[in-house]
PDB file of C-alpha atoms in Angstrom:
ATOM      1  CA  MET A   1     -32.942  14.836  -0.205  1.00  0.00           C
ATOM      2  CA  ILE A   2     -29.725  13.419  -1.936  1.00  0.00           C
ATOM      3  CA  SER A   3     -28.281  16.147  -4.021  1.00  0.00           C
ATOM      4  CA  THR A   4     -26.501  15.590  -7.409  1.00  0.00           C
ATOM      5  CA  SER A   5     -22.976  16.045  -6.283  1.00  0.00           C
ATOM      6  CA  GLU A   6     -23.588  13.549  -3.705  1.00  0.00           C
ATOM      7  CA  VAL A   7     -24.548  10.809  -6.304  1.00  0.00           C
ATOM      8  CA  VAL A   8     -21.573  11.832  -8.379  1.00  0.00           C
ATOM      9  CA  GLN A   9     -19.442  11.692  -5.558  1.00  0.00           C
ATOM     10  CA  SER A  10     -20.718   7.938  -4.798  1.00  0.00           C
ATOM     11  CA  ILE A  11     -20.263   6.813  -8.091  1.00  0.00           C
ATOM     12  CA  ILE A  12     -16.640   8.141  -8.483  1.00  0.00           C
ATOM     13  CA  GLN A  13     -15.568   6.801  -5.063  1.00  0.00           C
ATOM     14  CA  LYS A  14     -16.832   3.034  -6.556  1.00  0.00           C
ATOM     15  CA  SER A  15     -14.556   3.710  -9.599  1.00  0.00           C
ATOM     16  CA  PRO A  16     -10.559   3.744  -8.782  1.00  0.00           C
ATOM     17  CA  LEU A  17      -9.850   4.388 -12.397  1.00  0.00           C
ATOM     18  CA  LEU A  18     -12.201   7.575 -12.399  1.00  0.00           C
ATOM     19  CA  GLU A  19     -11.220   8.685  -9.261  1.00  0.00           C
ATOM     20  CA  ASP A  20      -7.516   8.361  -9.954  1.00  0.00           C
ATOM     21  CA  GLY A  21      -8.173  10.288 -13.856  1.00  0.00           C
ATOM     22  CA  LEU A  22     -10.148  12.999 -11.857  1.00  0.00           C
ATOM     23  CA  ALA A  23      -7.677  13.437  -9.100  1.00  0.00           C
ATOM     24  CA  ARG A  24      -4.635  13.981 -12.201  1.00  0.00           C
ATOM     25  CA  GLY A  25      -7.048  16.449 -14.487  1.00  0.00           C
ATOM     26  CA  ILE A  26      -6.653  14.157 -17.513  1.00  0.00           C
ATOM     27  CA  ILE A  27     -10.916  13.331 -17.430  1.00  0.00           C
ATOM     28  CA  ASN A  28     -13.012  15.351 -19.788  1.00  0.00           C
ATOM     29  CA  TYR A  29     -15.598  16.485 -17.380  1.00  0.00           C
ATOM     30  CA  SER A  30     -18.329  16.946 -20.615  1.00  0.00           C
ATOM     31  CA  ALA A  31     -17.694  13.292 -22.047  1.00  0.00           C
ATOM     32  CA  LEU A  32     -17.834  12.166 -18.354  1.00  0.00           C
ATOM     33  CA  ALA A  33     -20.834  13.723 -17.426  1.00  0.00           C
ATOM     34  CA  ARG A  34     -22.681  12.746 -20.421  1.00  0.00           C
ATOM     35  CA  ASP A  35     -21.637   8.562 -19.767  1.00  0.00           C
ATOM     36  CA  LEU A  36     -22.740   9.259 -16.111  1.00  0.00           C
ATOM     37  CA  ARG A  37     -26.314  11.409 -16.454  1.00  0.00           C
ATOM     38  CA  PRO A  38     -28.281   7.965 -17.104  1.00  0.00           C
ATOM     39  CA  GLN A  39     -27.255   6.441 -13.660  1.00  0.00           C
ATOM     40  CA  ILE A  40     -27.526   9.754 -12.014  1.00  0.00           C
ATOM     41  CA  GLU A  41     -30.945  10.256 -13.430  1.00  0.00           C
ATOM     42  CA  LYS A  42     -31.990   7.208 -12.207  1.00  0.00           C
ATOM     43  CA  LYS A  43     -31.043   7.396  -8.655  1.00  0.00           C
ATOM     44  CA  LEU A  44     -32.683  11.169  -8.530  1.00  0.00           C
ATOM     45  CA  MET A  45     -35.644  10.095 -10.390  1.00  0.00           C
ATOM     46  CA  LYS A  46     -35.710  13.102 -12.259  1.00  0.00           C
ATOM     47  CA  SER A  47     -34.109  14.519 -15.128  1.00  0.00           C
ATOM     48  CA  ILE A  48     -30.687  16.408 -14.447  1.00  0.00           C
ATOM     49  CA  LYS A  49     -28.846  19.010 -16.963  1.00  0.00           C
ATOM     50  CA  ARG A  50     -25.410  18.072 -17.953  1.00  0.00           C
ATOM     51  CA  GLY A  51     -23.923  21.411 -17.036  1.00  0.00           C
ATOM     52  CA  ALA A  52     -24.884  20.421 -13.344  1.00  0.00           C
ATOM     53  CA  ILE A  53     -22.880  17.121 -13.340  1.00  0.00           C
ATOM     54  CA  VAL A  54     -20.157  18.742 -14.802  1.00  0.00           C
ATOM     55  CA  MET A  55     -20.000  21.590 -11.870  1.00  0.00           C
ATOM     56  CA  ALA A  56     -20.655  18.228  -9.363  1.00  0.00           C
ATOM     57  CA  LEU A  57     -17.721  16.456 -11.424  1.00  0.00           C
ATOM     58  CA  LYS A  58     -15.274  19.717 -11.101  1.00  0.00           C
ATOM     59  CA  ARG A  59     -15.969  19.955  -7.183  1.00  0.00           C
ATOM     60  CA  VAL A  60     -15.235  16.341  -6.874  1.00  0.00           C
ATOM     61  CA  SER A  61     -11.729  16.618  -8.832  1.00  0.00           C
ATOM     62  CA  LYS A  62     -10.802  19.624  -7.156  1.00  0.00           C
ATOM     63  CA  SER A  63     -11.400  17.728  -3.543  1.00  0.00           C
ATOM     64  CA  LEU A  64      -9.557  14.456  -4.958  1.00  0.00           C
ATOM     65  CA  LYS A  65      -6.484  16.920  -6.031  1.00  0.00           C
ATOM     66  CA  TYR A  66      -6.167  18.322  -2.537  1.00  0.00           C
ATOM     67  CA  GLU A  67      -6.230  15.091  -1.093  1.00  0.00           C
ATOM     68  CA  LYS A  68      -3.570  13.344  -3.601  1.00  0.00           C
ATOM     69  CA  GLN A  69      -1.487  16.415  -2.710  1.00  0.00           C
ATOM     70  CA  LYS A  70      -1.497  15.932   1.078  1.00  0.00           C
ATOM     71  CA  ILE A  71      -1.175  12.394   0.667  1.00  0.00           C
ATOM     72  CA  ARG A  72       2.807  12.952  -1.608  1.00  0.00           C
ATOM     73  CA  GLN A  73       3.460  15.270   1.116  1.00  0.00           C
ATOM     74  CA  THR A  74       3.453  12.426   3.653  1.00  0.00           C
ATOM     75  CA  ILE A  75       5.338  10.062   2.070  1.00  0.00           C
ATOM     76  CA  ASN A  76       9.668  10.670   1.307  1.00  0.00           C
ATOM     77  CA  LEU A  77      10.896   9.149  -1.592  1.00  0.00           C
ATOM     78  CA  SER A  78      14.262  10.486  -1.693  1.00  0.00           C
ATOM     79  CA  GLY A  79      15.696   7.941   0.826  1.00  0.00           C
ATOM     80  CA  LEU A  80      14.267   4.752  -0.282  1.00  0.00           C
ATOM     81  CA  THR A  81      15.462   1.550   1.433  1.00  0.00           C
ATOM     82  CA  ILE A  82      16.531  -1.658  -0.691  1.00  0.00           C
ATOM     83  CA  ARG A  83      17.309  -4.837   1.484  1.00  0.00           C
ATOM     84  CA  SER A  84      18.139  -7.812  -0.954  1.00  0.00           C
ATOM     85  CA  ASN A  85      18.827 -11.701  -0.069  1.00  0.00           C
ATOM     86  CA  LEU A  86      15.780 -12.341   2.698  1.00  0.00           C
ATOM     87  CA  VAL A  87      13.886 -14.685   3.710  1.00  0.00           C
ATOM     88  CA  GLU A  88      10.365 -15.065   5.392  1.00  0.00           C
ATOM     89  CA  PHE A  89       8.761 -17.571   7.333  1.00  0.00           C
ATOM     90  CA  THR A  90       5.407 -17.829   9.179  1.00  0.00           C
ATOM     91  CA  TYR A  91       4.691 -19.953  11.837  1.00  0.00           C
ATOM     92  CA  ALA A  92       1.557 -20.947  13.963  1.00  0.00           C
ATOM     93  CA  ASN A  93       1.423 -19.281  17.196  1.00  0.00           C
ATOM     94  CA  SER A  94       1.692 -21.516  20.254  1.00  0.00           C
ATOM     95  CA  ASP A  95       2.579 -21.672  24.171  1.00  0.00           C
ATOM     96  CA  THR A  96       6.081 -22.648  23.375  1.00  0.00           C
ATOM     97  CA  MET A  97       7.031 -19.429  21.292  1.00  0.00           C
ATOM     98  CA  THR A  98       6.947 -16.797  23.692  1.00  0.00           C
ATOM     99  CA  GLU A  99      10.685 -16.337  23.780  1.00  0.00           C
ATOM    100  CA  LYS A 100      11.630 -17.449  20.689  1.00  0.00           C
ATOM    101  CA  PRO A 101      11.315 -14.281  18.675  1.00  0.00           C
ATOM    102  CA  LYS A 102      13.859 -13.001  21.769  1.00  0.00           C
ATOM    103  CA  GLN A 103      16.612 -15.288  20.245  1.00  0.00           C
ATOM    104  CA  VAL A 104      16.027 -14.141  16.612  1.00  0.00           C
ATOM    105  CA  PHE A 105      16.433 -10.402  17.453  1.00  0.00           C
ATOM    106  CA  THR A 106      19.748 -11.298  19.829  1.00  0.00           C
ATOM    107  CA  ILE A 107      21.237 -12.907  16.736  1.00  0.00           C
ATOM    108  CA  SER A 108      20.486 -10.382  14.315  1.00  0.00           C
ATOM    109  CA  GLU A 109      21.551  -7.729  17.130  1.00  0.00           C
ATOM    110  CA  LYS A 110      25.110  -9.319  17.175  1.00  0.00           C
ATOM    111  CA  ARG A 111      25.270  -9.270  13.357  1.00  0.00           C
ATOM    112  CA  LYS A 112      25.212  -5.256  12.768  1.00  0.00           C
ATOM    113  CA  GLY A 113      23.257  -4.159   9.656  1.00  0.00           C
ATOM    114  CA  VAL A 114      21.170  -7.735   9.563  1.00  0.00           C
ATOM    115  CA  PHE A 115      17.440  -6.980   8.876  1.00  0.00           C
ATOM    116  CA  CYS A 116      15.324  -8.629  10.902  1.00  0.00           C
ATOM    117  CA  ASN A 117      11.511  -8.249  11.436  1.00  0.00           C
ATOM    118  CA  ILE A 118       8.972  -9.947  13.423  1.00  0.00           C
ATOM    119  CA  SER A 119       5.079  -9.569  13.376  1.00  0.00           C
ATOM    120  CA  GLN A 120       2.769 -11.664  15.714  1.00  0.00           C
ATOM    121  CA  GLY A 121      -0.678 -11.984  14.968  1.00  0.00           C
ATOM    122  CA  VAL A 122      -3.493 -13.534  16.443  1.00  0.00           C
ATOM    123  CA  ARG A 123      -2.736 -16.928  15.012  1.00  0.00           C
ATOM    124  CA  GLU A 124       0.528 -16.573  13.250  1.00  0.00           C
ATOM    125  CA  THR A 125       4.046 -15.017  13.455  1.00  0.00           C
ATOM    126  CA  MET A 126       5.923 -14.151  10.431  1.00  0.00           C
ATOM    127  CA  ILE A 127       9.726 -13.468  10.581  1.00  0.00           C
ATOM    128  CA  VAL A 128      11.301 -11.413   7.548  1.00  0.00           C
ATOM    129  CA  ALA A 129      15.508 -11.405   7.985  1.00  0.00           C
ATOM    130  CA  ALA A 130      18.346 -11.542   5.918  1.00  0.00           C
ATOM    131  CA  GLU A 131      19.312 -15.243   4.317  1.00  0.00           C
ATOM    132  CA  GLU A 132      22.616 -15.109   6.641  1.00  0.00           C
ATOM    133  CA  VAL A 133      20.435 -15.880   9.643  1.00  0.00           C
ATOM    134  CA  GLU A 134      18.041 -18.297   8.003  1.00  0.00           C
ATOM    135  CA  ASP A 135      19.689 -21.646   9.768  1.00  0.00           C
ATOM    136  CA  GLU A 136      19.617 -19.772  13.059  1.00  0.00           C
ATOM    137  CA  ILE A 137      15.825 -18.993  12.864  1.00  0.00           C
ATOM    138  CA  LYS A 138      14.999 -22.525  11.575  1.00  0.00           C
ATOM    139  CA  LYS A 139      16.853 -24.103  14.387  1.00  0.00           C
ATOM    140  CA  ILE A 140      15.327 -21.987  16.965  1.00  0.00           C
ATOM    141  CA  PHE A 141      11.724 -22.876  15.481  1.00  0.00           C
ATOM    142  CA  LYS A 142      12.387 -25.990  14.708  1.00  0.00           C
ATOM    143  CA  GLN A 143       9.737 -27.483  17.162  1.00  0.00           C
ATOM    144  CA  GLU A 144       7.382 -24.917  15.928  1.00  0.00           C
ATOM    145  CA  ARG A 145       4.374 -25.710  13.164  1.00  0.00           C
ATOM    146  CA  LEU A 146       5.826 -24.139   9.981  1.00  0.00           C
ATOM    147  CA  ILE A 147       3.169 -22.505   7.733  1.00  0.00           C
ATOM    148  CA  ALA A 148       4.876 -21.087   4.639  1.00  0.00           C
ATOM    149  CA  SER A 149       8.585 -20.063   4.074  1.00  0.00           C
ATOM    150  CA  ILE A 150       9.631 -18.089   1.026  1.00  0.00           C
ATOM    151  CA  GLY A 151      13.008 -17.275  -0.149  1.00  0.00           C
ATOM    152  CA  ASP A 152      14.326 -14.915  -2.838  1.00  0.00           C
ATOM    153  CA  ILE A 153      12.722 -12.135  -1.760  1.00  0.00           C
ATOM    154  CA  SER A 154      13.906  -8.258  -1.249  1.00  0.00           C
ATOM    155  CA  ALA A 155      12.144  -5.067   0.615  1.00  0.00           C
ATOM    156  CA  ILE A 156      11.866  -1.404  -0.216  1.00  0.00           C
ATOM    157  CA  THR A 157      11.525   0.515   2.698  1.00  0.00           C
ATOM    158  CA  ILE A 158       9.930   4.031   2.370  1.00  0.00           C
ATOM    159  CA  LEU A 159       9.779   6.938   4.890  1.00  0.00           C
ATOM    160  CA  LEU A 160       6.566   8.511   6.069  1.00  0.00           C
ATOM    161  CA  ASN A 161       6.408  11.523   7.975  1.00  0.00           C
ATOM    162  CA  LYS A 162       4.018  11.698  11.248  1.00  0.00           C
ATOM    163  CA  GLU A 163       0.833  12.998   9.301  1.00  0.00           C
ATOM    164  CA  SER A 164       1.026   9.458   7.862  1.00  0.00           C
ATOM    165  CA  ILE A 165      -1.233   8.174  10.792  1.00  0.00           C
ATOM    166  CA  ILE A 166      -4.067  11.130   9.988  1.00  0.00           C
ATOM    167  CA  THR A 167      -4.373  10.896   6.378  1.00  0.00           C
ATOM    168  CA  PRO A 168      -6.288   8.468   4.887  1.00  0.00           C
ATOM    169  CA  GLY A 169      -4.977   7.079   1.646  1.00  0.00           C
ATOM    170  CA  VAL A 170      -1.077   7.011   2.356  1.00  0.00           C
ATOM    171  CA  TYR A 171      -0.594   2.871   1.984  1.00  0.00           C
ATOM    172  CA  TYR A 172      -3.220   2.677  -0.819  1.00  0.00           C
ATOM    173  CA  SER A 173      -1.415   5.271  -3.214  1.00  0.00           C
ATOM    174  CA  VAL A 174       1.218   3.312  -2.758  1.00  0.00           C
ATOM    175  CA  LEU A 175       0.269   0.203  -3.052  1.00  0.00           C
ATOM    176  CA  LYS A 176      -2.359   0.909  -6.147  1.00  0.00           C
ATOM    177  CA  LEU A 177       0.691   2.277  -8.076  1.00  0.00           C
ATOM    178  CA  LEU A 178       2.682  -1.118  -7.811  1.00  0.00           C
ATOM    179  CA  ALA A 179      -0.513  -3.044  -8.730  1.00  0.00           C
ATOM    180  CA  TRP A 180      -1.238  -1.076 -11.622  1.00  0.00           C
ATOM    181  CA  ASN A 181       2.451  -1.606 -13.119  1.00  0.00           C
ATOM    182  CA  ASN A 182       1.589  -5.545 -12.248  1.00  0.00           C
ATOM    183  CA  ILE A 183       4.072  -5.762  -9.471  1.00  0.00           C
ATOM    184  CA  ASN A 184       2.964  -8.473  -7.159  1.00  0.00           C
ATOM    185  CA  ILE A 185       3.248  -7.797  -3.280  1.00  0.00           C
ATOM    186  CA  ILE A 186       4.243 -10.597  -0.951  1.00  0.00           C
ATOM    187  CA  ASP A 187       3.817  -8.672   1.974  1.00  0.00           C
ATOM    188  CA  VAL A 188       3.570  -5.243   3.549  1.00  0.00           C
ATOM    189  CA  ILE A 189       5.522  -4.226   7.013  1.00  0.00           C
ATOM    190  CA  SER A 190       4.618  -0.902   8.494  1.00  0.00           C
ATOM    191  CA  THR A 191       5.659   1.063  11.910  1.00  0.00           C
ATOM    192  CA  TYR A 192       5.096   4.791  12.850  1.00  0.00           C
ATOM    193  CA  SER A 193       6.924   6.379  10.287  1.00  0.00           C
ATOM    194  CA  GLU A 194       8.141   3.519   7.795  1.00  0.00           C
ATOM    195  CA  LEU A 195       6.039   1.331   5.381  1.00  0.00           C
ATOM    196  CA  THR A 196       7.937  -1.830   4.143  1.00  0.00           C
ATOM    197  CA  VAL A 197       6.716  -3.711   1.114  1.00  0.00           C
ATOM    198  CA  ILE A 198       8.115  -7.141   0.143  1.00  0.00           C
ATOM    199  CA  PHE A 199       8.774  -8.472  -3.484  1.00  0.00           C
ATOM    200  CA  ASP A 200      10.033 -11.350  -5.128  1.00  0.00           C
ATOM    201  CA  ASN A 201      13.756 -10.817  -6.521  1.00  0.00           C
ATOM    202  CA  LYS A 202      12.601 -10.514  -9.888  1.00  0.00           C
ATOM    203  CA  ASP A 203      10.366  -7.722  -9.238  1.00  0.00           C
ATOM    204  CA  ILE A 204      12.287  -5.325  -6.889  1.00  0.00           C
ATOM    205  CA  ASP A 205      14.299  -3.325  -9.702  1.00  0.00           C
ATOM    206  CA  LYS A 206      10.794  -2.586 -11.551  1.00  0.00           C
ATOM    207  CA  ALA A 207       9.235  -1.531  -8.060  1.00  0.00           C
ATOM    208  CA  PHE A 208      11.915   0.673  -7.302  1.00  0.00           C
ATOM    209  CA  THR A 209      11.869   2.642 -10.561  1.00  0.00           C
ATOM    210  CA  ILE A 210       7.883   2.824 -10.163  1.00  0.00           C
ATOM    211  CA  LEU A 211       8.328   4.032  -6.484  1.00  0.00           C
ATOM    212  CA  ARG A 212      11.544   6.456  -7.094  1.00  0.00           C
ATOM    213  CA  ASN A 213       8.872   8.291  -9.554  1.00  0.00           C
ATOM    214  CA  TYR A 214       6.205   8.495  -7.405  1.00  0.00           C
ATOM    215  CA  ASN A 215       5.431  12.032  -7.827  1.00  0.00           C
ATOM    216  CA  SER A 216       5.414  11.837 -11.755  1.00  0.00           C
ATOM    217  CA  ASN A 217       3.187   8.952 -11.922  1.00  0.00           C
ATOM    218  CA  GLN A 218       0.814  10.569  -9.980  1.00  0.00           C
TER     219      GLN A 218
END
């Protein structure tokens, strides 16, 4: 038989706002218990005391706070890296594309400090690089089908520790914070210990401020 705690946890998991509020300890347990009581009783098909719901909420809150603390420990925001003046190209994959990403990397390597990232999916290949190699990229891929091209973009790279790959919610906590502050994300690039988020140039300053103050916003 399903318990009160299980029902409460199920309800909270379906509401990001409630989940975040409980994790931050800013929700009145008694008021929330009163609000949730009708749907909890409906699911359990019996009357439930408000005190039992309050206790269940406290247990959920404690668990969420622990999870949030684990996530914070995996993210190193003391060394955010900003890269500006970037461009993004997305091409359809083809039989003639195999060697072309290598040519782009060769060009970028000759220019020390030039950012270049290439991600190959099942149907598409995406290139995010500094504007200074834009013409070379266009030349290399001129015979390929261009799906999209985006200019006037910037990137912020966040360092992650090795625990991030086994800690649920690491990416979500960062992306959620940006979304709640009405900051649009153009793309996300990840490696083992880095998370790079691509923004429109007009959003980069706000995004940097939000991420820099990550711990105080959680």
